[in-house]
Amino acid sequence: MGEPVAYLIDMSPEIPLILPSLLAADWSQVASEVKRAEAVGVQWLHLDVMDGAFVENISFGPQMVQTVRKCTSMLLDVHLMMHRPDHYLERFLAAGADNITIHVEARYDTSVAETLARIRHAGKKCGIALHPNTPFEAALPYVRDIDLLLIMTVVPGFGGQPFLEKETMPKLAEARDYREAHGLSYSLEVDGGIYTNTAPIAKANGANLFVCGTSFYGPADTAQAMAGLCAAVA
Ligand code: DX5
Ligand code: ZN
């Protein structure tokens, strides 16, 4: 038995991290796909929850989060692409999420602010996500209360889509500039179409958390994929 690994729970805008998205993994062997990420030094694993209503696809729910939780102590970054995340929140918290990100465009029984407060009250990290068409201003009421701001770089719903550079990079830079001008500390996450050629563009515009689905789980040589992605954001 080796020493238990201490994972980096506190994200910092200065520390770039690669977050593999389980959406692109082979679900017939989830446990070994999780271990594949763990084995190459991943800190945070990204879990994409889709409800078939907020987005045009259905992925998985709290039970999968719980399954993954049992396989690893890597930190779990749960991205809720769903309506009524507030209604289902406790189930994701109980399943073992370490960060929960909610969309400002979703429907709520309560409100975005109340949902964020509940996540924080549970001692977990929280984030806000913006669809490619949603302006940065939509995040402004929450920027003091979040650990991360997720700028979607594809239309949420499917892996393997092309990176929307023109539509999203000015917004990412705006979010970074606002943070610097106001002494805030949220991390900036990008999600969708992140490869070794697009990650440096996102980094140059302020991203420090890079969600990688196809680019991480696609290649058979995971160590090489991870090394390439880490080098691209170093
Ligand atoms: C898109 C998801 C992404 C997706 C990224 O709706 O939120 O996390 O898995 O996949 P790639 O990296 O393949 O674009
Ligand atoms: Zn995601």
PDB file of C-alpha atoms in Angstrom, residues 102-105 128-139 149-153 171:
ATOM      1  CA  ILE A 102     -25.051  24.767 -12.399  1.00  0.00           C
ATOM      2  CA  HIS A 103     -26.189  26.616 -15.510  1.00  0.00           C
ATOM      3  CA  VAL A 104     -27.591  30.149 -15.241  1.00  0.00           C
ATOM      4  CA  GLU A 105     -29.924  29.336 -18.168  1.00  0.00           C
ATOM      5  CA  ILE A 128     -21.722  28.698 -12.627  1.00  0.00           C
ATOM      6  CA  ALA A 129     -21.768  27.654 -16.278  1.00  0.00           C
ATOM      7  CA  LEU A 130     -22.522  29.810 -19.304  1.00  0.00           C
ATOM      8  CA  HIS A 131     -23.843  28.473 -22.611  1.00  0.00           C
ATOM      9  CA  PRO A 132     -21.858  29.833 -25.614  1.00  0.00           C
ATOM     10  CA  ASN A 133     -24.685  32.307 -26.347  1.00  0.00           C
ATOM     11  CA  THR A 134     -24.969  33.632 -22.789  1.00  0.00           C
ATOM     12  CA  PRO A 135     -23.052  36.840 -22.097  1.00  0.00           C
ATOM     13  CA  PHE A 136     -20.634  37.198 -19.177  1.00  0.00           C
ATOM     14  CA  GLU A 137     -23.027  39.713 -17.573  1.00  0.00           C
ATOM     15  CA  ALA A 138     -25.346  36.820 -16.699  1.00  0.00           C
ATOM     16  CA  ALA A 139     -22.700  35.566 -14.251  1.00  0.00           C
ATOM     17  CA  LEU A 149     -16.905  29.972 -13.821  1.00  0.00           C
ATOM     18  CA  LEU A 150     -17.392  27.488 -16.656  1.00  0.00           C
ATOM     19  CA  ILE A 151     -17.338  29.035 -20.114  1.00  0.00           C
ATOM     20  CA  MET A 152     -18.823  26.398 -22.427  1.00  0.00           C
ATOM     21  CA  THR A 153     -16.741  26.236 -25.593  1.00  0.00           C
ATOM     22  CA  LYS A 171     -16.123  36.239 -23.124  1.00  0.00           C
TER      23      LYS A 171
END
